[in-house]
Amino acid sequence: MLDRAAEIADDPDAVADRHRGKLLGTLFFEPSTRTKMSFTAAMKRLGGDIVDMGPVDQSSVKKGESLADTVRVVEGYADALVMRHPLEGSAKMASEFIDVPLINAGDGAGQHPTQTLLDLYTIRENAGFDDLTVGIMGDLKYGRTVHSLAHALTNFDAQQHFISPESLQLPRGVRYDLHEAGASMREHTELGGVLETLDVLYVTRIQRERFPDENEYREVAGQYQIDADTLDAAKDELTVMHPLPRVDEIAADVDETEHAQYFQQAHNGVPVRMALLDLILEGSA
Ligand code: ASP
């Protein structure tokens, strides 16, 4: 998939007409900027188009329609669906009701697998996968991009360091899966002492919307921030990534450094999602 994405990035014109007439149904039950827009761009750049459910509060969900019914209807309008929903497991559940492919664009605090594809693409472009040391910092509990990336990295020669407050450590299920997959991993509460060993630092936002109690959020908000001075201790080649949106985890002065790759990372979402859609629409995924 990453090879295909690289080919597409090099020569997007070669696929500009490849899926003319095909439609992607987009169902976003939660806010999205990058994922929705890059799927839309990807589909249009393959010659296809999208049909969008629109905002949840203007859809039949407001009238009490179940998710199962919504996807059963919408599958008749499109060749594949992409869905984001606040409930963990919702994408898997919805896919069981329909015959067209359904892509999980984020299921609550569960997984965000297409983000991981573009994260892997970005890691490969910048650090490569040989003898790789990755630090993943921030909200490891509710951060779905973290859960998907940590799983995916177990397929590579990667050492993973997880840096977070104790209350936001990896969920037990994710930690268990990583152990089962034989991941080389360590957990920390401080970035200091680990930073200098890292090839990639993947910073994440504290997922305010997932906290059951706003006070709990306030206790951890504002911790685990980096600025350009923090990175003095890092390797010159350190790649700093973030799935975005950032709130205050990465100060603006990091943007000017060679380390910052998060905007390029977001741009990589288009060729990567083109490669994914291409595989799915060809029926070979
Ligand atoms: N955009 C990512 C997501 O949808 C990361 C975030 O929201 O913090 O999970």
CSV table of C-alpha atoms and ligand atoms in Angstrom, one decimal:
chain,number,residue,atom,x,y,z
A,1,MET,CA,0.0,0.0,0.0
A,2,LEU,CA,2.8,2.4,0.9
A,3,ASP,CA,4.6,1.6,-2.4
A,4,ARG,CA,1.5,2.2,-4.3
A,5,ALA,CA,0.9,5.5,-2.5
A,6,ALA,CA,4.5,6.6,-3.4
A,7,GLU,CA,3.9,5.7,-7.0
A,8,ILE,CA,0.7,7.8,-7.0
A,9,ALA,CA,2.4,10.7,-5.3
A,10,ASP,CA,5.1,10.7,-8.0
A,11,ASP,CA,2.7,10.6,-10.9
A,12,PRO,CA,-0.9,11.4,-9.9
A,13,ASP,CA,-1.9,12.1,-13.5
A,14,ALA,CA,-1.5,8.4,-14.2
A,15,VAL,CA,-4.6,7.6,-12.1
A,16,ALA,CA,-6.6,10.7,-12.7
A,17,ASP,CA,-9.3,8.9,-14.6
A,18,ARG,CA,-9.0,5.5,-13.0
A,19,HIS,CA,-12.3,5.5,-11.1
A,20,ARG,CA,-14.4,7.8,-13.2
A,21,GLY,CA,-18.1,7.2,-12.3
A,22,LYS,CA,-17.4,5.7,-8.9
A,23,LEU,CA,-18.9,7.2,-5.8
A,24,LEU,CA,-17.6,7.2,-2.2
A,25,GLY,CA,-20.3,7.7,0.5
A,26,THR,CA,-18.9,9.8,3.4
A,27,LEU,CA,-20.6,9.5,6.8
A,28,PHE,CA,-19.1,11.6,9.5
A,29,PHE,CA,-20.9,11.4,12.8
A,30,GLU,CA,-18.0,13.3,14.5
A,31,PRO,CA,-16.1,16.4,13.4
A,32,SER,CA,-13.3,15.9,10.8
A,33,THR,CA,-11.2,18.2,8.7
A,34,ARG,CA,-8.2,16.3,7.4
A,35,THR,CA,-9.8,12.8,7.1
A,36,LYS,CA,-12.9,13.9,5.4
A,37,MET,CA,-11.3,16.4,3.1
A,38,SER,CA,-8.4,14.1,2.1
A,39,PHE,CA,-10.8,11.2,1.4
A,40,THR,CA,-12.8,13.6,-0.8
A,41,ALA,CA,-9.6,14.9,-2.5
A,42,ALA,CA,-8.4,11.3,-3.0
A,43,MET,CA,-11.7,10.2,-4.5
A,44,LYS,CA,-11.9,13.2,-6.9
A,45,ARG,CA,-8.2,12.8,-7.9
A,46,LEU,CA,-9.0,9.2,-8.9
A,47,GLY,CA,-11.7,10.6,-11.2
A,48,GLY,CA,-14.6,9.6,-8.9
A,49,ASP,CA,-16.8,11.7,-6.6
A,50,ILE,CA,-18.4,11.6,-3.2
A,51,VAL,CA,-21.9,11.6,-1.8
A,52,ASP,CA,-21.9,13.1,1.7
A,53,MET,CA,-24.4,12.5,4.5
A,54,GLY,CA,-23.9,16.1,5.7
A,55,PRO,CA,-24.0,17.2,9.3
A,56,VAL,CA,-25.5,14.7,11.7
A,57,ASP,CA,-28.0,17.2,13.1
A,58,GLN,CA,-29.5,17.5,9.6
A,59,SER,CA,-29.6,13.8,8.9
A,60,SER,CA,-32.2,11.1,9.7
A,61,VAL,CA,-30.1,10.2,12.7
A,62,LYS,CA,-31.9,13.2,14.3
A,63,LYS,CA,-35.2,11.3,13.7
A,64,GLY,CA,-33.9,8.3,15.5
A,65,GLU,CA,-32.6,6.2,12.7
A,66,SER,CA,-30.3,3.4,13.8
A,67,LEU,CA,-26.7,3.2,12.4
A,68,ALA,CA,-27.5,-0.2,10.9
A,69,ASP,CA,-30.5,1.3,8.9
A,70,THR,CA,-28.5,4.3,7.8
A,71,VAL,CA,-25.6,2.3,6.3
A,72,ARG,CA,-28.1,-0.2,4.7
A,73,VAL,CA,-29.7,2.7,2.9
A,74,VAL,CA,-26.5,4.5,2.0
A,75,GLU,CA,-24.8,1.4,0.6
A,76,GLY,CA,-27.3,1.7,-2.3
A,77,TYR,CA,-25.9,5.1,-3.2
A,78,ALA,CA,-22.2,4.4,-3.3
A,79,ASP,CA,-19.5,1.9,-4.3
A,80,ALA,CA,-17.7,2.2,-0.9
A,81,LEU,CA,-18.4,4.0,2.3
A,82,VAL,CA,-16.1,5.8,4.7
A,83,MET,CA,-17.5,6.4,8.2
A,84,ARG,CA,-16.4,8.2,11.4
A,85,HIS,CA,-18.5,7.5,14.5
A,86,PRO,CA,-18.2,8.3,18.2
A,87,LEU,CA,-18.7,4.6,19.3
A,88,GLU,CA,-15.9,2.2,19.5
A,89,GLY,CA,-16.5,-0.8,17.3
A,90,SER,CA,-19.1,1.0,15.3
A,91,ALA,CA,-17.3,0.6,11.9
A,92,LYS,CA,-16.9,-3.1,12.4
A,93,MET,CA,-20.6,-3.4,13.4
A,94,ALA,CA,-21.8,-1.3,10.5
A,95,SER,CA,-19.8,-3.3,8.0
A,96,GLU,CA,-21.6,-6.4,9.0
A,97,PHE,CA,-24.9,-5.1,7.7
A,98,ILE,CA,-23.7,-4.2,4.2
A,99,ASP,CA,-22.0,-5.6,1.2
A,100,VAL,CA,-20.0,-2.6,0.0
A,101,PRO,CA,-16.6,-2.0,1.6
A,102,LEU,CA,-16.7,0.3,4.6
A,103,ILE,CA,-13.5,2.2,5.7
A,104,ASN,CA,-13.2,3.1,9.4
A,105,ALA,CA,-12.3,6.8,9.6
A,106,GLY,CA,-12.2,6.7,13.4
A,107,ASP,CA,-14.4,4.9,15.8
A,108,GLY,CA,-14.5,6.8,19.1
A,109,ALA,CA,-11.5,6.1,21.2
A,110,GLY,CA,-11.0,2.8,19.3
A,111,GLN,CA,-8.9,2.9,16.1
A,112,HIS,CA,-8.0,5.2,13.2
A,113,PRO,CA,-6.4,2.8,10.7
A,114,THR,CA,-6.2,5.1,7.6
A,115,GLN,CA,-4.4,7.7,9.8
A,116,THR,CA,-1.9,4.9,10.6
A,117,LEU,CA,-1.3,4.3,6.9
A,118,LEU,CA,-0.3,7.9,6.3
A,119,ASP,CA,1.7,7.9,9.6
A,120,LEU,CA,3.7,4.8,8.4
A,121,TYR,CA,4.2,6.5,5.0
A,122,THR,CA,5.6,9.6,6.7
A,123,ILE,CA,7.8,7.5,9.0
A,124,ARG,CA,9.1,5.6,6.0
A,125,GLU,CA,9.9,8.7,4.1
A,126,ASN,CA,11.7,10.4,7.0
A,127,ALA,CA,13.2,7.8,9.2
A,128,GLY,CA,12.8,4.4,7.5
A,129,PHE,CA,11.8,1.2,9.3
A,130,ASP,CA,15.3,-0.2,10.1
A,131,ASP,CA,16.2,-0.1,13.7
A,132,LEU,CA,13.5,2.5,14.4
A,133,THR,CA,12.9,4.1,17.8
A,134,VAL,CA,9.5,5.8,18.1
A,135,GLY,CA,8.2,7.8,21.1
A,136,ILE,CA,4.4,8.3,21.2
A,137,MET,CA,3.4,11.0,23.7
A,138,GLY,CA,0.2,12.5,25.1
A,139,ASP,CA,-3.2,10.9,25.3
A,140,LEU,CA,-2.5,7.2,24.9
A,141,LYS,CA,-5.7,6.2,26.5
A,142,TYR,CA,-8.3,7.9,24.3
A,143,GLY,CA,-6.1,8.6,21.3
A,144,ARG,CA,-7.3,6.3,18.6
A,145,THR,CA,-4.4,7.2,16.2
A,146,VAL,CA,-2.1,5.9,18.9
A,147,HIS,CA,-3.9,2.6,19.2
A,148,SER,CA,-3.7,1.9,15.5
A,149,LEU,CA,-0.2,3.1,15.1
A,150,ALA,CA,1.2,1.1,18.0
A,151,HIS,CA,-0.4,-2.1,16.6
A,152,ALA,CA,1.0,-1.4,13.1
A,153,LEU,CA,4.5,-0.8,14.3
A,154,THR,CA,4.7,-4.3,15.7
A,155,ASN,CA,5.1,-5.4,12.1
A,156,PHE,CA,8.4,-3.5,11.8
A,157,ASP,CA,11.8,-3.5,13.5
A,158,ALA,CA,10.6,-0.8,15.9
A,159,GLN,CA,11.1,0.0,19.6
A,160,GLN,CA,8.2,1.9,21.0
A,161,HIS,CA,8.3,4.3,24.0
A,162,PHE,CA,5.0,5.5,25.4
A,163,ILE,CA,5.1,8.8,27.3
A,164,SER,CA,2.0,10.0,29.2
A,165,PRO,CA,0.6,10.9,32.6
A,166,GLU,CA,-0.3,7.7,34.5
A,167,SER,CA,-4.0,8.4,34.0
A,168,LEU,CA,-3.7,8.4,30.2
A,169,GLN,CA,-1.6,5.3,29.7
A,170,LEU,CA,-2.4,2.8,27.0
A,171,PRO,CA,-5.7,0.9,27.6
A,172,ARG,CA,-5.2,-2.5,28.9
A,173,GLY,CA,-6.5,-4.2,25.8
A,174,VAL,CA,-4.0,-2.4,23.5
A,175,ARG,CA,-1.2,-3.1,25.9
A,176,TYR,CA,-2.2,-6.8,25.9
A,177,ASP,CA,-2.3,-6.9,22.1
A,178,LEU,CA,1.1,-5.3,21.9
A,179,HIS,CA,2.6,-7.9,24.3
A,180,GLU,CA,0.9,-10.7,22.3
A,181,ALA,CA,2.4,-9.3,19.1
A,182,GLY,CA,5.9,-9.3,20.7
A,183,ALA,CA,6.2,-5.5,20.7
A,184,SER,CA,9.4,-4.0,22.0
A,185,MET,CA,7.9,-1.4,24.3
A,186,ARG,CA,8.4,0.7,27.4
A,187,GLU,CA,6.2,3.2,29.2
A,188,HIS,CA,7.3,6.5,30.8
A,189,THR,CA,5.9,9.5,32.5
A,190,GLU,CA,8.6,11.9,31.3
A,191,LEU,CA,10.0,12.7,27.9
A,192,GLY,CA,13.4,13.6,29.4
A,193,GLY,CA,15.8,10.6,29.3
A,194,VAL,CA,14.0,9.1,26.2
A,195,LEU,CA,13.9,12.0,23.8
A,196,GLU,CA,17.6,11.6,22.8
A,197,THR,CA,17.1,8.0,21.7
A,198,LEU,CA,14.2,8.7,19.4
A,199,ASP,CA,14.1,8.8,15.6
A,200,VAL,CA,10.4,9.8,15.6
A,201,LEU,CA,8.4,11.7,18.2
A,202,TYR,CA,4.6,11.3,17.6
A,203,VAL,CA,2.8,13.9,19.7
A,204,THR,CA,-0.9,13.7,20.3
A,205,ARG,CA,-3.7,16.0,21.6
A,206,ILE,CA,-5.4,15.3,24.9
A,207,GLN,CA,-8.8,14.1,23.7
A,208,ARG,CA,-10.9,16.5,25.7
A,209,GLU,CA,-14.2,15.3,24.1
A,210,ARG,CA,-13.7,11.8,25.5
A,211,PHE,CA,-13.2,12.6,29.1
A,212,PRO,CA,-16.2,11.7,31.2
A,213,ASP,CA,-15.4,14.5,33.6
A,214,GLU,CA,-14.1,17.9,32.6
A,215,ASN,CA,-12.1,18.2,35.9
A,216,GLU,CA,-10.1,15.1,34.9
A,217,TYR,CA,-9.3,16.8,31.6
A,218,ARG,CA,-8.1,20.0,33.4
A,219,GLU,CA,-5.8,18.0,35.6
A,220,VAL,CA,-3.8,16.7,32.6
A,221,ALA,CA,-4.3,19.6,30.1
A,222,GLY,CA,-1.2,21.5,29.3
A,223,GLN,CA,1.2,18.7,30.3
A,224,TYR,CA,3.5,17.1,27.7
A,225,GLN,CA,4.1,20.1,25.6
A,226,ILE,CA,7.2,20.6,23.5
A,227,ASP,CA,8.9,23.7,22.0
A,228,ALA,CA,12.0,24.2,20.0
A,229,ASP,CA,14.2,24.3,23.2
A,230,THR,CA,12.8,20.9,24.3
A,231,LEU,CA,14.2,19.5,21.1
A,232,ASP,CA,17.8,20.7,21.8
A,233,ALA,CA,18.4,17.3,23.4
A,234,ALA,CA,17.0,15.4,20.4
A,235,LYS,CA,18.9,13.8,17.5
A,236,ASP,CA,19.4,16.2,14.6
A,237,GLU,CA,17.4,13.8,12.4
A,238,LEU,CA,14.4,13.5,14.8
A,239,THR,CA,11.1,13.6,13.0
A,240,VAL,CA,8.3,15.2,14.9
A,241,MET,CA,4.8,14.1,13.9
A,242,HIS,CA,1.3,14.8,15.1
A,243,PRO,CA,-2.0,13.6,13.6
A,244,LEU,CA,-3.5,17.1,14.1
A,245,PRO,CA,-5.4,19.1,15.2
A,246,ARG,CA,-2.9,20.4,17.8
A,247,VAL,CA,-4.0,22.5,20.7
A,248,ASP,CA,-0.9,23.5,22.6
A,249,GLU,CA,1.2,20.3,22.6
A,250,ILE,CA,3.7,21.6,20.0
A,251,ALA,CA,4.7,25.3,20.2
A,252,ALA,CA,4.7,27.2,17.0
A,253,ASP,CA,8.5,27.6,17.1
A,254,VAL,CA,8.9,23.9,16.3
A,255,ASP,CA,7.2,24.5,13.0
A,256,GLU,CA,10.3,26.4,11.8
A,257,THR,CA,12.7,23.5,12.7
A,258,GLU,CA,13.8,20.7,10.4
A,259,HIS,CA,12.1,18.3,12.8
A,260,ALA,CA,8.5,19.3,12.0
A,261,GLN,CA,6.8,17.0,9.6
A,262,TYR,CA,3.2,17.2,10.7
A,263,PHE,CA,1.9,19.4,7.9
A,264,GLN,CA,3.6,17.1,5.3
A,265,GLN,CA,2.2,14.2,7.2
A,266,ALA,CA,-1.4,15.5,6.7
A,267,HIS,CA,-0.7,16.1,3.0
A,268,ASN,CA,0.5,12.5,2.7
A,269,GLY,CA,-3.1,11.6,3.5
A,270,VAL,CA,-4.2,12.2,-0.1
A,271,PRO,CA,-1.8,9.7,-2.0
A,272,VAL,CA,-2.2,7.2,0.8
A,273,ARG,CA,-6.0,7.3,0.7
A,274,MET,CA,-5.9,7.2,-3.1
A,275,ALA,CA,-3.9,4.0,-2.9
A,276,LEU,CA,-6.4,2.6,-0.4
A,277,LEU,CA,-9.4,3.5,-2.5
A,278,ASP,CA,-7.8,2.2,-5.6
A,279,LEU,CA,-7.2,-1.2,-4.0
A,280,ILE,CA,-10.8,-1.3,-2.5
A,281,LEU,CA,-12.5,-0.1,-5.7
A,282,GLU,CA,-10.6,-2.7,-7.7
A,283,GLY,CA,-11.9,-5.3,-5.3
A,284,SER,CA,-8.5,-6.5,-4.4
A,285,ALA,CA,-8.1,-5.2,-0.9
B,1,ASP,N1,-7.6,13.8,14.0
B,1,ASP,C1,-7.2,12.7,14.8
B,1,ASP,C2,-8.4,11.9,15.1
B,1,ASP,O1,-9.5,12.0,14.5
B,1,ASP,C3,-6.5,13.1,16.1
B,1,ASP,C4,-7.2,14.0,17.0
B,1,ASP,O2,-8.4,14.3,16.8
B,1,ASP,O3,-6.6,14.4,18.0
B,1,ASP,O4,-8.3,11.0,16.0
